[in-house]
CSV table of C-alpha atoms in Angstrom, one decimal:
chain,number,residue,atom,x,y,z
F,1,MET,CA,0.6,-50.6,71.3
F,2,ASN,CA,4.4,-51.4,71.6
F,3,LYS,CA,6.8,-50.3,68.5
F,4,ARG,CA,8.0,-53.6,66.6
F,5,ILE,CA,11.8,-53.2,65.8
F,6,LEU,CA,14.1,-55.8,63.8
F,7,LEU,CA,17.7,-55.9,64.6
F,8,VAL,CA,19.9,-58.0,62.3
F,9,GLU,CA,23.5,-58.0,64.0
F,10,ASP,CA,25.9,-61.1,63.4
F,11,GLU,CA,27.5,-60.3,66.4
F,12,LYS,CA,25.3,-62.3,68.9
F,13,ASN,CA,26.7,-60.9,72.2
F,14,ILE,CA,25.9,-57.6,70.9
F,15,ALA,CA,22.7,-58.3,69.3
F,16,ARG,CA,21.6,-59.8,72.8
F,17,PHE,CA,22.6,-56.7,74.6
F,18,ILE,CA,20.9,-54.4,72.3
F,19,GLU,CA,18.3,-56.5,72.5
F,20,LEU,CA,17.7,-56.7,76.3
F,21,GLU,CA,17.9,-52.8,76.2
F,22,LEU,CA,15.2,-52.6,73.8
F,23,LYS,CA,12.9,-55.0,75.6
F,24,TYR,CA,13.3,-53.0,78.5
F,25,GLU,CA,12.5,-49.5,76.9
F,26,GLN,CA,9.4,-51.5,76.1
F,27,PHE,CA,9.7,-52.4,72.3
F,28,ASP,CA,9.3,-55.7,70.7
F,29,VAL,CA,12.3,-57.1,69.1
F,30,THR,CA,13.1,-59.5,66.5
F,31,VAL,CA,16.4,-60.4,66.0
F,32,THR,CA,18.6,-62.1,63.3
F,33,HIS,CA,22.2,-62.7,62.5
F,34,ASP,CA,22.4,-63.2,58.7
F,35,GLY,CA,21.5,-60.7,56.0
F,36,ARG,CA,19.4,-62.9,53.8
F,37,GLU,CA,17.2,-63.8,56.6
F,38,GLY,CA,17.5,-60.3,57.8
F,39,LEU,CA,15.9,-59.3,54.2
F,40,SER,CA,13.4,-61.8,54.4
F,41,LYS,CA,11.8,-60.7,57.8
F,42,ALA,CA,12.0,-57.0,56.8
F,43,LEU,CA,9.8,-57.9,53.8
F,44,GLU,CA,7.4,-60.4,54.9
F,45,ASN,CA,6.7,-58.4,58.4
F,46,LYS,CA,5.6,-54.9,59.0
F,47,PHE,CA,8.4,-53.4,61.5
F,48,ASP,CA,8.5,-49.7,62.5
F,49,CYS,CA,12.6,-49.5,62.4
F,50,ILE,CA,15.0,-51.8,61.4
F,51,LEU,CA,18.7,-51.3,63.0
F,52,LEU,CA,21.2,-53.2,60.5
F,53,ASP,CA,24.6,-53.8,60.6
F,54,VAL,CA,26.9,-53.7,57.9
F,55,MET,CA,29.1,-56.6,57.7
F,56,LEU,CA,26.7,-59.5,57.8
F,57,PRO,CA,27.0,-63.2,56.7
F,58,GLY,CA,24.9,-64.3,53.5
F,59,LEU,CA,24.3,-60.9,52.2
F,60,ASN,CA,25.7,-57.6,53.6
F,61,GLY,CA,24.1,-54.8,55.0
F,62,ILE,CA,24.3,-52.3,52.2
F,63,GLU,CA,22.7,-54.5,49.9
F,64,VAL,CA,20.1,-55.7,52.5
F,65,CYS,CA,19.5,-52.1,53.0
F,66,ARG,CA,19.3,-51.4,49.1
F,67,ARG,CA,16.6,-54.2,48.4
F,68,ILE,CA,14.5,-53.1,51.8
F,69,ARG,CA,14.4,-49.7,50.3
F,70,ALA,CA,13.6,-50.7,46.7
F,71,GLN,CA,10.1,-52.2,48.5
F,72,LEU,CA,9.5,-50.6,51.8
F,73,ASN,CA,9.7,-47.0,53.4
F,74,VAL,CA,10.7,-48.4,56.9
F,75,PRO,CA,13.2,-46.1,58.7
F,76,ILE,CA,16.6,-47.8,58.9
F,77,ILE,CA,19.7,-47.3,61.2
F,78,LEU,CA,23.0,-48.7,59.8
F,79,ILE,CA,25.1,-49.8,62.1
F,80,THR,CA,28.9,-49.2,61.2
F,81,ALA,CA,32.3,-49.7,62.0
F,82,ARG,CA,34.3,-46.3,63.5
F,83,ASP,CA,36.8,-46.3,60.3
F,84,ALA,CA,34.3,-47.4,57.6
F,85,VAL,CA,33.4,-43.9,56.1
F,86,MET,CA,32.8,-45.5,52.9
F,87,ASP,CA,30.3,-48.0,54.6
F,88,ARG,CA,28.6,-45.2,55.9
F,89,VAL,CA,28.2,-43.0,52.9
F,90,ALA,CA,27.2,-46.3,51.0
F,91,GLY,CA,24.8,-46.9,53.3
F,92,LEU,CA,23.2,-43.5,53.2
F,93,ASP,CA,23.4,-43.8,49.1
F,94,ALA,CA,21.6,-47.3,49.6
F,95,GLY,CA,18.5,-45.3,51.2
F,96,ALA,CA,19.6,-45.8,55.3
F,97,ASP,CA,17.9,-42.8,57.2
F,98,ASP,CA,20.6,-42.4,59.7
F,99,TYR,CA,23.9,-44.6,61.0
F,100,ILE,CA,25.4,-45.2,64.3
F,101,VAL,CA,29.0,-45.9,65.0
F,102,LYS,CA,30.5,-48.5,66.9
F,103,PRO,CA,31.3,-48.8,69.6
F,104,PHE,CA,28.2,-46.7,70.8
F,105,ALA,CA,26.5,-46.0,74.0
F,106,ILE,CA,23.0,-47.6,74.2
F,107,GLU,CA,21.7,-44.0,75.2
F,108,GLU,CA,22.7,-42.7,72.1
F,109,LEU,CA,20.7,-45.5,70.0
F,110,LEU,CA,17.6,-45.0,72.0
F,111,ALA,CA,17.5,-41.5,71.5
F,112,ARG,CA,18.2,-42.0,67.9
F,113,ILE,CA,15.1,-44.6,67.8
F,114,ARG,CA,12.9,-42.5,69.4
F,115,SER,CA,14.0,-39.7,67.1
F,116,ILE,CA,13.5,-41.5,63.8
F,117,LEU,CA,10.2,-42.8,65.2
F,118,ARG,CA,9.0,-39.3,66.3
F,119,ARG,CA,9.7,-38.0,62.7
F,120,VAL,CA,7.5,-40.9,61.2
F,121,GLY,CA,4.7,-40.2,64.0
F,122,ASN,CA,4.7,-36.5,63.1
F,123,THR,CA,4.3,-37.2,59.5
F,124,GLU,CA,1.6,-39.9,59.9
F,125,ASN,CA,-0.4,-37.8,62.1
F,126,GLN,CA,-0.3,-34.4,60.6
F,127,GLU,CA,-3.4,-32.3,60.1
F,128,VAL,CA,-4.1,-31.9,56.4
F,129,ALA,CA,-1.8,-29.1,55.0
F,130,GLU,CA,-2.0,-26.8,52.2
F,131,THR,CA,-0.6,-28.3,49.2
F,132,ILE,CA,3.4,-27.0,49.0
F,133,GLN,CA,4.5,-26.0,45.5
F,134,VAL,CA,7.7,-24.7,44.1
F,135,ARG,CA,7.8,-24.1,40.4
F,136,ASP,CA,6.7,-27.8,38.7
F,137,LEU,CA,7.4,-29.5,42.3
F,138,ILE,CA,4.1,-29.9,44.1
F,139,ILE,CA,4.4,-31.6,47.6
F,140,LYS,CA,1.3,-32.6,49.2
F,141,PRO,CA,2.1,-33.2,53.1
F,142,GLN,CA,-1.9,-34.9,53.7
F,143,SER,CA,-1.1,-38.0,51.4
F,144,TYR,CA,2.8,-38.0,51.6
F,145,GLU,CA,2.9,-37.5,47.7
F,146,VAL,CA,5.3,-35.4,45.8
F,147,TYR,CA,5.1,-34.8,42.0
F,148,PHE,CA,7.7,-33.3,40.0
F,149,GLU,CA,6.6,-32.5,36.5
F,150,ASN,CA,3.5,-34.2,36.6
F,151,ASN,CA,5.2,-37.1,37.5
F,152,LYS,CA,4.9,-38.8,41.0
F,153,LEU,CA,8.4,-38.9,42.9
F,154,GLU,CA,9.5,-41.9,44.9
F,155,LEU,CA,11.4,-40.5,47.9
F,156,THR,CA,12.5,-42.4,51.3
F,157,LYS,CA,11.3,-40.7,54.4
F,158,THR,CA,14.3,-38.8,55.1
F,159,GLU,CA,14.3,-37.4,51.3
F,160,TYR,CA,10.7,-36.5,51.8
F,161,ASP,CA,11.8,-34.9,55.0
F,162,LEU,CA,14.7,-32.9,53.7
F,163,LEU,CA,13.1,-31.7,50.4
F,164,LYS,CA,9.8,-30.6,52.3
F,165,LEU,CA,11.7,-28.6,54.8
F,166,LEU,CA,13.8,-26.9,51.9
F,167,CYS,CA,10.3,-26.0,50.4
F,168,GLU,CA,8.7,-24.8,53.5
F,169,ASN,CA,11.7,-22.3,53.6
F,170,LYS,CA,11.9,-21.2,49.6
F,171,ASN,CA,14.2,-18.3,49.1
F,172,ARG,CA,15.7,-18.6,52.7
F,173,VAL,CA,19.1,-20.4,53.0
F,174,CYS,CA,18.6,-23.6,55.4
F,175,GLU,CA,22.1,-23.6,57.2
F,176,ARG,CA,23.6,-27.2,58.0
F,177,ASP,CA,22.9,-27.5,61.7
F,178,MET,CA,19.2,-26.4,61.0
F,179,ILE,CA,18.9,-28.9,58.5
F,180,LEU,CA,20.5,-31.5,60.8
F,181,GLN,CA,18.4,-30.4,63.6
F,182,SER,CA,15.3,-30.7,61.5
F,183,VAL,CA,15.2,-33.6,59.4
F,184,TRP,CA,17.5,-36.0,61.7
F,185,GLY,CA,16.2,-34.5,64.9
F,186,TYR,CA,19.1,-34.7,67.1
F,187,SER,CA,22.3,-32.7,67.8
F,188,SER,CA,25.0,-34.8,67.2
F,189,GLU,CA,28.7,-34.8,66.0
F,190,VAL,CA,27.2,-36.6,62.8
F,191,GLU,CA,29.2,-35.7,59.7
F,192,THR,CA,27.6,-33.0,57.8
F,193,ASN,CA,28.5,-34.8,55.0
F,194,VAL,CA,24.9,-36.6,55.5
F,195,VAL,CA,23.2,-33.7,54.2
F,196,ASP,CA,25.3,-33.6,50.9
F,197,VAL,CA,24.5,-37.2,50.5
F,198,TYR,CA,20.9,-36.2,50.5
F,199,ILE,CA,21.0,-33.1,48.6
F,200,ARG,CA,22.7,-35.2,45.8
F,201,HIS,CA,19.9,-37.9,46.0
F,202,LEU,CA,17.3,-35.0,45.7
F,203,ARG,CA,19.3,-33.5,42.8
F,204,SER,CA,19.3,-36.5,40.8
F,205,LYS,CA,15.8,-36.9,41.0
F,206,LEU,CA,15.1,-33.1,40.3
F,207,LYS,CA,17.2,-32.8,37.2
F,208,THR,CA,15.3,-30.0,35.0
F,209,GLN,CA,16.6,-28.0,31.8
F,210,TYR,CA,16.0,-24.8,34.1
F,211,GLU,CA,17.8,-23.2,37.1
F,212,PRO,CA,18.3,-26.1,39.7
F,213,TYR,CA,15.8,-26.3,42.8
F,214,ILE,CA,18.5,-26.6,44.9
F,215,GLU,CA,21.1,-24.4,45.4
F,216,THR,CA,24.3,-24.4,47.4
F,217,VAL,CA,25.4,-21.7,49.7
F,218,ARG,CA,29.0,-22.1,50.0
F,219,GLY,CA,30.0,-22.4,53.9
F,220,VAL,CA,26.3,-21.8,55.2
F,221,GLY,CA,23.5,-24.6,53.6
F,222,TYR,CA,21.1,-24.9,50.8
F,223,VAL,CA,18.5,-23.1,49.4
F,224,VAL,CA,15.3,-23.8,47.5
F,225,ARG,CA,14.7,-20.5,45.1
F,226,GLU,CA,11.1,-20.0,43.3
């Protein structure tokens, strides 16, 4: 069964080009050029991935992303302008799983889509695994659930993947390049601050009066310690 992709892009020539390339790669593609319509389609239909431009009429892409993420865990790839660093950071803060910068090569976009779909597929199809526990943090890979101090945590797909990686390697420092490769699934010139953004997300959800769960090793990466 072909994977379904929602493309929300107001520049119709770009949207048409992306649509044709995706269809050539055997994806089922739904296209909309308006933020509010894109949000409506995302919430009313089941998609395997959403490509979301930032500059949209009706409702900007950051807000669309935030509202989708509040209800769904569908992977979201943000499409941003080259000089819009704050848009990229805001998009990640809003729950986007990845971003791609205009102008981009279609091969890179396709690679990012395949990568994010593999990550989702690996999670859905993984065999029943043992529970991962670090102090009062419990990860249940078989049910895709995370509990912290007996409360269930609501995490995005990328937040979950990052936390699971750190906990699977507890007491070992995970370098930034290793995190990017393992969680985002590709080697590219993505700014390493994408890792920092998601670490900040996790820390805000793992607040404790004791030693923090995620420790920064300056100049190297991050580690979860018992």
